[in-house]
Amino acid sequence: IRPSKNLVSVGSLCSEITHKDKWYYQPLKTKINSISTNHRQGVGCCGLIHVACVCAGHNASRDVVTLVKSILFHRRNPLHFHFITDTVAHRILSTLFQSWMVPSVQVSFYDADELKSEVSWIPNKHYSGIYGLMKLTLTKALPSNLSKVIVLDTDITFATDIAELWGIFQKFTDKQVIGLVENQSDWYLGNLWKNHKPWPALGRGFNTGVILLYLERLRRLRWEQMWRLTAERELMSMLSTSLADQDIFNAFIKQNPVLVHQLPCFWNVQLSDHTRSEQCYTEVSDLKVIHWNSPKKLRVKNKHVEFFRNLYLTFLEYDGNLLRRELFGCPSQATPESIRLQTSLEDLDEDDQCYDFRRERITVHRVHLYFLQYEYTPTEDDVTLVAQLSMDRLQMLEAICKHWEGPISLALYMSDAEAQQFLRYAQASEVLKNRKNVGYHVVYKEGQFYPVNLVRNVALRNANTPYVFLADVDFLPMYGLYDYLRRAVVQLDMAHTKKALVVPAFETLRYRLSFPKSKAELLSMLDMGTLYTFRYHVWTKGHAPTNYAKWRTATTPYKVEWESDFEPYVVVRRDCPEYDQRFVGFGWNKVSHIMELDAQEYDLMVLPNAFMIHMPHAPSFDISKFRSSPSYRNCLGTLKDEFHQDLSRKYGSSALKYLTAQRNI
């Protein structure tokens, strides 16, 4: 079915479906009817819809993702999102959309800092602060050739195709420039409490959570001058705004009522306390847009709040990978990234026994940086603990934060639903919620392997200190290790030399451990059999080059030589090589990284008074696959050989020893 043609005959086809077949064809009929509606409203099946949003900070960046998911779920048109952002939101959202790779979606960013001078003179009591006034500047901020835009708050959830809302522009009279839904609270009536004096408004006033802006007409009306004059006049008596831009929009409309097109109230069902929102719909299925505009958000009072909450939670936890689908009947414009990905896929041989491993290497995972608030200014000798984890290691976070007071960069490999579970866990934890120097970066699940080195690289790239401690989340660093490492990087002149400082690794087989407070106490526990050198029982080669016998009596750092399969935990400069992403799941993911450090002539220096202890846990799914699957092990061997060859091509004769070592195994 071509949606741009024969819409009448398609509708006839749907109407001829027999009763017994309707259960099967109903989704198709709904989609076709929606396409027909859009066509009638002048949207066009593949017409581009523009959406603008002001977004600042970590929390708003999370909120806007849920809004975008709800729009993408229902949409059947190409979209262009315009985000006015601060530095934080720009970094988060630009990375997210670049890695999301949703077809037929364009994204543009505009620097909110450049617009602050336009509104900073307006006193504002609203919790949104200066960003709550930014929508007033859109005629200036957005491209001059953009004629129309839908403007949304971040706390909006769509329950229908946004094309229906876009189609309302066709209903504007020649004079109307702005579309709004009536405010559903009594705020502008001035009767909420004694001496309540709101800004002037037309009747109940209008809510600015959902706005249709006819930018072209507003510019002809010299909107920038008009809203400024309105604000200046009213501030002489009101002194400040209470509801940010909404007060100024309403004062302007009070003076110019002919310019507003009133939208049906189901386009902005406002779920704040004491609203008339329940009068907007007969059935909950009638509503189009839900607006969580109360500070209470999901805890707001409404007789249908459970339905609204469930709808919101559906999109909150919805798998964003499913929204990467192509639009029905709309050819998407290929991006350089999508072309590169398609070319890489075509180059793969599906008959290759290691196809799944190679496919995983080129998979593009969605990444949401700084999922929680992060505030930290590093010093010149600062060290970030870098690690990755999945949901089954979440219980280690509090313990690590108690042992390491410095900055942490954590990449979390999770589904959308698991990310929300993590959020609730972190916000409820007395330990985690008070730490603002922990950067949590969510890498969303996709594919059958754990892309461990990709996830590590996300954590490494987003450390903002000069040095990084490359660890694993199931290790607890010794108390005071952060300060010790900061001293060590200075004493060993890490800024001007290529060194990798080895932190000796130990392990306990006990779930309850009286953690040693000093090296002397650790050695005593080692002698008693309470602790062991790491992997002593199963993989001695991984850490034997650390030379634990020498470490027992060492008082100064000592150099060790690289040996085959050496995989210590090290402190390096942040500009170190990244992990090789061909290694997924279990096996050789850290070994390959240490090999590349050695190929780049890093000196491996063991620290005499540092240690970390591995805590016991259940085996991972990937190690179980490694142990049980011969093909898994064969493919790992193939990847190792290819890595050796690549290393030799990259570093020449200095890498020949790795090939020799591999042949001797």
XYZ file of C-alpha atoms in Angstrom:
665
model
C 0.000 0.000 0.000
C 1.462 3.372 -1.012
C 0.246 5.842 1.643
C 0.642 8.897 -0.580
C -1.815 7.622 -3.218
C -5.241 5.985 -3.454
C -6.169 6.884 0.106
C -9.864 6.563 -0.667
C -9.485 3.057 -2.088
C -7.307 2.068 0.873
C -9.997 3.294 3.238
C -12.547 1.315 1.261
C -10.355 -1.744 1.570
C -10.364 -1.372 5.358
C -14.128 -0.907 5.444
C -14.613 -4.165 3.543
C -12.761 -6.256 6.138
C -15.137 -8.896 7.436
C -16.088 -8.956 11.075
C -14.156 -12.142 11.808
C -10.961 -10.622 10.368
C -11.140 -7.292 12.159
C -9.071 -8.397 15.159
C -6.122 -9.018 12.801
C -6.371 -5.930 10.576
C -7.274 -3.373 13.227
C -3.707 -2.036 13.694
C -3.354 -1.626 9.913
C -6.729 0.070 9.702
C -5.777 2.452 12.521
C -2.520 3.324 10.763
C -4.229 3.900 7.398
C -6.970 6.026 8.970
C -4.329 8.133 10.691
C -2.492 8.594 7.373
C -5.760 9.604 5.707
C -6.461 12.120 8.487
C -3.015 13.635 8.167
C -3.473 13.934 4.404
C -6.805 15.720 4.845
C -5.249 18.112 7.348
C -2.505 19.067 4.905
C 0.325 17.462 6.810
C 1.288 15.106 3.998
C 2.299 11.530 4.634
C 5.986 12.421 4.577
C 5.819 16.111 5.472
C 8.485 17.259 7.928
C 7.251 18.255 11.404
C 9.322 20.632 13.545
C 9.370 20.317 17.333
C 11.176 22.671 19.731
C 12.054 22.104 23.376
C 14.097 23.903 26.020
C 16.223 21.455 27.977
C 18.824 22.193 30.648
C 20.593 19.922 33.116
C 20.734 16.213 33.852
C 17.144 15.692 35.048
C 15.502 17.512 32.143
C 17.683 15.510 29.739
C 16.220 12.301 31.171
C 12.686 13.693 30.983
C 13.003 14.739 27.366
C 13.952 11.189 26.351
C 10.578 9.915 27.591
C 8.831 12.722 25.698
C 10.736 11.847 22.518
C 9.940 8.144 22.894
C 6.209 8.879 23.123
C 6.403 11.028 19.981
C 8.451 8.475 18.033
C 6.162 5.621 19.043
C 3.098 7.236 17.443
C 4.646 9.273 14.635
C 4.357 8.518 10.911
C 6.175 11.588 9.635
C 9.792 12.715 9.521
C 10.686 14.912 12.487
C 13.127 17.717 13.147
C 13.803 18.350 16.833
C 15.166 21.749 17.849
C 16.719 21.759 21.329
C 17.690 24.925 23.189
C 20.197 23.520 25.682
C 22.818 24.323 28.243
C 26.256 22.692 27.957
C 25.220 19.640 30.006
C 22.056 18.835 28.034
C 23.819 19.433 24.716
C 26.514 16.882 25.532
C 23.977 14.318 26.751
C 21.422 14.693 23.955
C 23.871 15.066 21.069
C 25.562 11.792 22.086
C 22.214 10.079 22.601
C 20.714 11.006 19.223
C 23.961 10.321 17.364
C 24.057 6.816 18.820
C 20.289 6.260 18.606
C 20.295 6.577 14.791
C 16.514 6.868 14.379
C 15.550 7.060 10.685
C 13.864 10.254 9.440
C 14.816 12.263 12.521
C 16.936 15.411 12.389
C 18.247 17.158 15.493
C 19.548 20.711 15.882
C 20.970 22.357 18.986
C 20.986 26.010 20.028
C 23.129 27.436 22.807
C 20.972 28.678 25.680
C 23.886 30.749 26.994
C 23.651 32.953 23.903
C 19.986 33.639 24.696
C 20.252 34.330 28.417
C 20.814 38.056 27.946
C 17.410 38.244 26.209
C 15.537 37.186 29.362
C 17.948 37.497 32.311
C 16.511 40.940 33.157
C 13.148 39.361 34.043
C 12.771 38.394 37.750
C 11.281 34.884 37.871
C 10.103 32.934 40.926
C 9.355 29.719 39.017
C 11.495 26.646 39.784
C 12.508 26.418 36.106
C 14.662 29.510 36.546
C 15.983 31.408 33.551
C 15.340 28.450 31.235
C 11.610 28.789 31.931
C 11.693 32.064 29.982
C 13.588 30.790 26.926
C 10.485 29.990 24.845
C 9.967 33.721 24.460
C 13.142 33.872 22.344
C 12.302 31.193 19.776
C 11.669 33.583 16.884
C 15.262 34.712 17.327
C 16.826 31.380 18.328
C 15.374 29.195 15.570
C 16.345 29.499 11.872
C 14.789 32.458 10.094
C 13.450 30.200 7.327
C 11.507 28.027 9.790
C 7.858 29.079 9.502
C 6.077 26.867 12.060
C 7.022 24.845 15.116
C 5.389 22.854 17.910
C 6.888 23.863 21.264
C 6.757 21.381 24.146
C 7.752 21.229 27.795
C 9.917 18.268 28.800
C 7.202 16.862 31.121
C 4.849 16.021 28.250
C 3.689 12.546 27.150
C 2.030 11.988 23.761
C -0.802 9.497 23.367
C -1.349 10.081 19.635
C 0.448 10.979 16.415
C 1.972 14.462 16.648
C 0.947 15.014 13.010
C -2.622 15.544 14.249
C -1.422 18.486 16.325
C 0.689 19.841 13.459
C -2.385 19.687 11.231
C -4.156 22.260 13.427
C -1.942 24.968 11.896
C -4.249 24.613 8.871
C -7.165 25.785 11.033
C -5.525 29.094 12.011
C -7.179 32.235 10.674
C -5.012 34.706 8.796
C -4.422 36.690 11.981
C -3.755 33.857 14.445
C -0.096 33.279 15.331
C -0.161 31.071 18.405
C -2.133 27.963 19.433
C -2.656 27.155 23.117
C -4.863 25.119 25.441
C -6.778 26.945 28.171
C -5.206 26.753 31.622
C -7.039 24.108 33.625
C -6.352 25.484 37.091
C -7.835 28.575 38.761
C -4.452 30.307 38.931
C -5.257 33.249 36.659
C -8.689 33.730 38.231
C -6.895 34.976 41.332
C -9.005 33.072 43.865
C -6.552 30.449 45.158
C -5.757 32.317 48.380
C -6.266 35.685 50.011
C -4.470 38.536 48.210
C -3.492 36.208 45.352
C -2.627 38.500 42.448
C -1.718 36.682 39.223
C -0.562 38.255 35.981
C -3.348 39.456 33.646
C -4.872 36.788 31.430
C -7.823 36.241 29.141
C -10.380 34.360 31.262
C -8.696 31.333 32.787
C -5.573 32.078 30.795
C -3.567 29.617 28.716
C -0.981 26.959 29.549
C 2.291 27.075 27.606
C 3.305 23.414 28.006
C 2.100 22.816 24.422
C 2.344 25.687 21.922
C 1.802 26.001 18.193
C 3.996 28.911 17.091
C 3.518 30.432 13.644
C 7.038 31.844 13.576
C 6.756 33.470 10.166
C 3.754 35.553 11.242
C 5.220 36.332 14.658
C 8.341 37.772 13.058
C 6.202 39.991 10.818
C 4.425 41.230 13.961
C 7.831 42.044 15.534
C 7.194 39.559 18.318
C 10.473 40.257 20.120
C 9.560 43.891 20.695
C 5.946 43.109 21.587
C 6.662 40.575 24.344
C 9.374 42.832 25.784
C 7.027 45.799 25.976
C 4.385 43.609 27.607
C 6.853 42.274 30.191
C 8.244 45.714 31.004
C 4.766 47.145 31.491
C 3.517 44.369 33.768
C 6.710 44.095 35.815
C 6.209 47.661 36.981
C 3.405 46.352 39.183
C 3.982 42.593 39.385
C 7.746 42.820 40.143
C 8.396 39.229 38.984
C 6.872 36.326 37.078
C 5.436 33.384 39.018
C 4.953 30.990 36.086
C 7.876 32.110 33.909
C 7.099 32.542 30.184
C 3.454 31.592 30.713
C 2.743 34.854 32.554
C 4.166 36.953 29.733
C 2.402 34.975 26.993
C -0.904 35.442 28.840
C -0.418 39.160 29.394
C 0.329 39.543 25.685
C -2.780 37.544 24.699
C -4.953 39.599 27.064
C -4.004 42.654 25.000
C -4.158 40.823 21.640
C -6.856 38.096 21.883
C -7.346 37.923 18.110
C -3.856 36.409 17.736
C -4.564 33.207 19.682
C -6.091 29.971 18.396
C -7.573 28.006 21.295
C -6.742 24.308 21.059
C -9.107 21.600 22.359
C -8.093 20.874 25.946
C -7.226 17.221 25.275
C -4.056 18.522 23.578
C -2.710 19.536 26.990
C -4.346 17.644 29.853
C -2.709 19.324 32.827
C -2.191 16.995 35.771
C -1.504 19.475 38.515
C -3.553 19.504 41.731
C -6.961 21.204 41.693
C -7.331 21.372 37.903
C -10.352 20.896 35.673
C -8.434 18.396 33.538
C -11.046 15.671 34.071
C -13.520 17.774 32.090
C -11.329 17.496 28.982
C -12.268 13.965 28.129
C -15.148 11.544 28.426
C -12.949 8.468 28.188
C -9.235 8.362 28.878
C -8.804 7.070 25.348
C -9.943 10.507 24.075
C -6.938 12.419 25.340
C -3.986 13.318 23.138
C -1.292 14.841 25.365
C -0.622 14.465 29.090
C 1.212 17.270 30.883
C 2.801 16.469 34.251
C 3.000 20.131 35.207
C 2.796 19.708 38.968
C 5.991 19.678 41.057
C 4.511 16.420 42.442
C 4.745 14.859 38.929
C 3.531 11.222 39.148
C 2.135 11.731 42.677
C -0.458 14.229 41.493
C -4.149 13.770 42.350
C -6.502 12.734 39.547
C -9.114 10.003 39.419
C -7.413 8.521 36.344
C -3.858 9.074 37.535
C -3.097 5.338 37.538
C -3.885 5.157 33.834
C -1.779 8.239 33.117
C 1.067 6.959 35.275
C 1.083 3.582 33.521
C 1.127 5.280 30.126
C 4.092 7.402 31.196
C 5.935 4.425 32.681
C 5.377 2.479 29.472
C 7.424 5.013 27.524
C 9.875 5.523 30.364
C 10.890 1.859 30.197
C 10.184 1.285 26.494
C 13.060 -0.227 24.525
C 14.315 2.688 22.448
C 15.934 0.290 19.964
C 12.443 -0.592 18.719
C 11.961 3.024 17.601
C 14.707 2.710 14.988
C 12.159 1.384 12.479
C 11.815 2.954 9.045
C 8.700 5.038 8.417
C 5.864 3.411 6.483
C 6.040 4.743 2.915
C 8.597 7.475 3.677
C 12.127 6.919 2.334
C 14.632 8.080 4.949
C 17.636 10.179 4.039
C 20.839 8.231 4.606
C 23.373 9.779 6.995
C 27.146 9.224 6.784
C 26.918 7.074 9.898
C 24.105 4.907 8.534
C 25.955 4.501 5.227
C 29.115 3.441 7.052
C 27.151 0.960 9.141
C 25.374 -0.484 6.112
C 28.674 -0.861 4.256
C 30.234 -2.626 7.242
C 27.280 -5.008 7.436
C 27.488 -5.813 3.736
C 31.190 -6.608 4.119
C 30.461 -9.334 6.668
C 30.269 -12.958 5.581
C 27.177 -14.559 7.080
C 28.753 -18.000 6.583
C 31.694 -17.042 8.791
C 31.473 -19.109 12.016
C 32.447 -15.922 13.891
C 29.813 -13.769 12.164
C 28.009 -13.012 15.434
C 31.224 -11.739 17.034
C 32.034 -9.538 14.050
C 28.465 -8.270 13.881
C 28.636 -7.224 17.515
C 31.756 -5.148 16.891
C 29.919 -2.813 14.511
C 26.674 -2.626 16.482
C 25.857 0.961 17.443
C 24.603 1.128 21.027
C 22.548 4.004 22.346
C 24.480 5.929 24.991
C 23.002 8.242 27.627
C 25.864 10.109 29.314
C 25.555 11.497 32.849
C 22.299 9.755 33.635
C 22.407 11.369 37.090
C 23.667 14.765 38.155
C 27.440 15.156 37.964
C 29.359 18.103 39.390
C 33.104 17.902 39.757
C 36.075 20.138 38.995
C 39.299 18.092 38.740
C 42.763 19.084 39.923
C 45.975 18.615 37.928
C 46.929 15.420 39.818
C 43.413 13.963 39.915
C 42.531 10.324 39.281
C 39.150 8.905 38.192
C 38.215 5.307 38.937
C 36.899 3.889 35.628
C 34.713 0.767 35.561
C 31.712 -0.855 33.896
C 28.879 -2.962 35.230
C 25.550 -4.573 34.489
C 22.493 -4.994 36.672
C 23.866 -8.081 38.448
C 26.769 -6.056 39.918
C 24.679 -3.118 41.116
C 25.110 -4.096 44.758
C 28.847 -3.258 44.529
C 28.307 0.468 43.977
C 27.762 1.546 47.570
C 30.817 -0.369 48.799
C 33.042 1.113 46.083
C 31.869 4.626 46.921
C 32.732 4.030 50.571
C 36.240 2.875 49.627
C 36.944 5.500 46.950
C 36.076 9.119 47.703
C 37.450 10.487 44.426
C 35.673 10.879 41.065
C 34.264 7.785 39.373
C 33.240 7.195 35.747
C 30.882 4.229 35.472
C 29.377 2.799 32.306
C 26.249 0.741 32.942
C 25.135 -1.856 30.380
C 21.367 -2.000 30.839
C 17.998 -2.131 29.155
C 15.691 0.892 29.335
C 13.708 -0.774 32.123
C 16.863 -1.679 34.068
C 18.103 1.906 33.771
C 14.958 3.074 35.547
C 15.452 0.452 38.265
C 18.994 1.736 38.707
C 17.718 5.314 38.922
C 15.296 4.406 41.714
C 18.058 2.482 43.517
C 20.531 5.371 43.298
C 17.991 7.971 44.399
C 17.017 5.855 47.424
C 20.602 5.116 48.493
C 21.966 7.365 51.248
C 25.475 6.678 49.942
C 24.889 7.239 46.232
C 22.463 10.155 46.265
C 24.961 12.351 48.085
C 27.791 11.679 45.627
C 27.921 14.237 42.812
C 31.374 13.162 41.554
C 30.166 9.866 40.080
C 29.388 9.965 36.366
C 26.864 7.270 35.397
C 26.772 6.579 31.646
C 24.106 4.169 30.405
C 24.950 2.001 27.388
C 21.704 0.380 26.283
C 21.567 -3.348 25.670
C 21.484 -4.720 22.166
C 22.736 -7.971 20.670
C 23.598 -11.305 22.265
C 27.061 -10.483 23.669
C 28.189 -8.206 26.471
C 30.244 -5.561 24.607
C 32.578 -5.177 27.578
C 35.298 -3.145 25.870
C 32.842 -0.786 24.190
C 31.266 -0.168 27.594
C 34.713 0.361 29.159
C 35.570 2.887 26.464
C 32.428 4.902 27.202
C 33.524 5.168 30.846
C 37.112 5.991 29.843
C 36.192 8.708 27.328
C 34.005 10.483 29.857
C 36.479 10.661 32.710
C 37.415 14.320 33.137
C 40.623 14.000 35.169
C 44.221 13.840 33.836
C 44.648 10.253 35.103
C 42.429 7.179 35.240
C 42.455 4.048 37.377
C 41.195 1.274 35.098
C 39.385 -1.111 37.443
C 36.532 -3.594 37.528
C 33.435 -3.045 39.600
C 33.774 -6.291 41.585
C 37.017 -5.042 43.200
C 37.164 -2.927 46.334
C 40.141 -0.560 46.427
C 42.020 -0.259 49.688
C 40.956 2.593 51.944
C 42.938 5.716 51.083
C 43.919 4.495 47.604
C 42.610 7.682 45.959
C 44.984 9.930 47.906
C 47.836 7.432 47.506
C 47.454 7.390 43.715
C 47.336 11.179 43.511
C 50.687 11.320 45.288
C 52.102 8.530 43.121
C 51.306 10.197 39.778
C 53.234 13.273 40.905
C 56.190 11.383 42.403
C 56.573 9.210 39.286
C 56.221 12.183 36.902
C 53.287 10.613 35.070
C 52.591 13.892 33.254
C 55.818 13.636 31.249
C 56.489 9.886 31.076
C 54.669 6.840 29.735
C 53.933 4.754 32.780
C 51.192 2.347 33.800
C 51.044 2.010 37.586
C 50.033 -1.506 38.613
C 47.731 -1.858 41.629
C 48.262 -5.460 42.886
C 45.068 -7.503 42.914
C 43.955 -9.993 45.563
C 40.773 -11.927 46.159
C 38.643 -13.406 48.870
C 36.327 -16.400 48.547
C 34.255 -15.172 51.492
C 31.201 -12.989 51.040
C 31.849 -11.390 54.417
C 35.315 -9.925 54.818
C 36.954 -7.803 57.473
C 38.677 -5.535 54.981
C 42.398 -5.026 55.734
C 43.276 -1.490 56.740
C 46.963 -1.731 55.795
C 49.467 -3.711 53.768
C 50.693 -5.420 56.931
C 47.178 -6.569 57.772
C 46.664 -7.811 54.194
C 49.897 -9.844 54.311
C 48.776 -11.416 57.564
C 45.440 -12.412 55.993
C 47.327 -13.726 52.966
C 49.461 -15.944 55.199
C 46.393 -17.224 57.043
C 44.602 -18.123 53.811
C 41.840 -15.551 54.238
C 43.051 -13.805 51.076
C 44.778 -15.001 47.896
C 46.586 -13.379 45.034
C 43.989 -12.801 42.326
C 43.096 -15.832 40.192
C 45.790 -17.876 41.932
C 43.636 -20.994 41.685
C 42.418 -20.697 38.084
C 44.556 -18.285 36.018
C 47.960 -17.628 37.595
C 49.390 -16.169 34.389
C 46.997 -13.211 34.482
C 48.755 -11.551 37.431
C 51.950 -13.514 38.073
C 54.169 -10.835 36.435
C 53.179 -8.484 39.275
C 55.735 -10.504 41.287
C 53.838 -10.777 44.571
C 56.913 -12.189 46.347
C 58.797 -8.977 45.642
C 55.785 -6.853 46.512
C 55.644 -8.287 50.039
C 58.830 -6.450 51.040
C 58.911 -3.630 48.465
C 58.941 -0.055 49.745
C 59.397 1.713 46.403
C 57.744 1.221 42.993
C 59.418 -1.425 40.830
C 59.285 -2.129 37.118
C 58.041 -5.426 35.702
C 58.137 -6.728 32.157
C 55.150 -7.638 30.044
C 54.429 -11.359 29.806
C 51.841 -13.229 27.784
C 48.272 -12.972 29.215
C 49.252 -10.309 31.776
C 46.124 -8.303 32.714
C 46.821 -6.068 35.731
C 44.699 -3.125 36.857
C 46.577 0.059 36.107
C 46.651 3.820 36.518
C 47.496 5.664 33.297
C 47.065 9.051 31.703
C 43.597 9.610 30.296
C 45.026 9.814 26.752
C 45.965 6.113 26.867
C 44.842 3.744 24.053
C 41.223 2.662 24.188
C 40.174 -0.957 24.633
C 39.868 -3.075 21.485
C 36.148 -3.488 20.845
C 36.413 -6.693 18.823
C 36.627 -8.538 22.151
C 33.127 -9.030 23.540
C 31.873 -11.248 26.324
C 34.550 -13.200 28.155
C 38.198 -13.478 27.206
C 41.135 -11.283 26.269
C 39.374 -7.969 26.760
C 41.922 -6.631 29.293
C 44.893 -8.687 28.043
C 44.717 -6.991 24.642
C 44.713 -3.552 26.261
C 47.839 -4.229 28.333
C 49.547 -5.555 25.189
C 48.866 -2.287 23.402
C 50.179 -0.278 26.348
C 53.361 -2.323 26.180
C 53.559 -1.894 22.386
C 53.422 1.862 22.963
C 56.356 1.437 25.380
C 54.579 2.178 28.631
C 56.655 1.185 31.659
C 54.716 -1.168 33.973
C 55.430 0.028 37.522
C 54.073 -1.905 40.523
C 53.015 0.262 43.453
C 54.398 -1.106 46.767
C 51.681 0.159 49.110
C 48.546 -0.190 47.003
C 46.120 -3.074 46.686
C 42.585 -4.001 45.663
C 40.491 -7.032 46.592
C 38.108 -8.956 44.373
C 34.794 -9.828 46.011
C 33.064 -13.145 45.168
C 30.050 -13.278 42.851
C 28.183 -15.718 40.649
C 29.799 -16.501 37.266
C 28.723 -14.246 34.426
C 26.635 -15.561 31.537
C 29.527 -14.933 29.121
C 32.067 -17.006 31.042
C 29.542 -19.837 31.080
C 29.260 -19.596 27.277
C 33.063 -19.582 26.981
C 33.367 -22.728 29.079
C 30.549 -24.628 27.381
C 30.918 -23.618 23.722
C 33.843 -24.850 21.564
C 32.829 -22.456 18.766
C 32.976 -19.542 21.226
C 36.534 -20.507 22.175
C 37.503 -21.047 18.535
C 36.249 -17.597 17.579
C 38.101 -16.032 20.473
C 41.263 -17.688 19.148
C 40.570 -16.273 15.682
C 40.061 -12.779 17.087
C 43.320 -13.074 19.066
C 45.233 -13.977 15.893
C 43.724 -11.044 14.024
C 44.517 -8.708 16.915
C 48.171 -9.846 16.853
C 48.344 -9.182 13.120
C 46.818 -5.730 13.514
C 49.231 -4.942 16.341
C 52.187 -5.941 14.146
C 50.976 -3.755 11.287
C 50.434 -0.840 13.663
C 53.655 -1.017 15.698
C 56.022 -2.918 13.397
C 59.006 -4.801 14.804
C 58.234 -3.755 18.406
C 55.148 -5.988 18.289
C 56.880 -9.126 16.967
C 57.392 -10.450 20.490
C 53.639 -10.857 20.892
C 53.455 -13.178 17.884
C 56.387 -15.175 19.264
C 54.755 -15.389 22.686
C 51.489 -16.543 21.114
C 53.246 -19.351 19.181
C 54.911 -20.554 22.386
C 51.606 -20.950 24.237
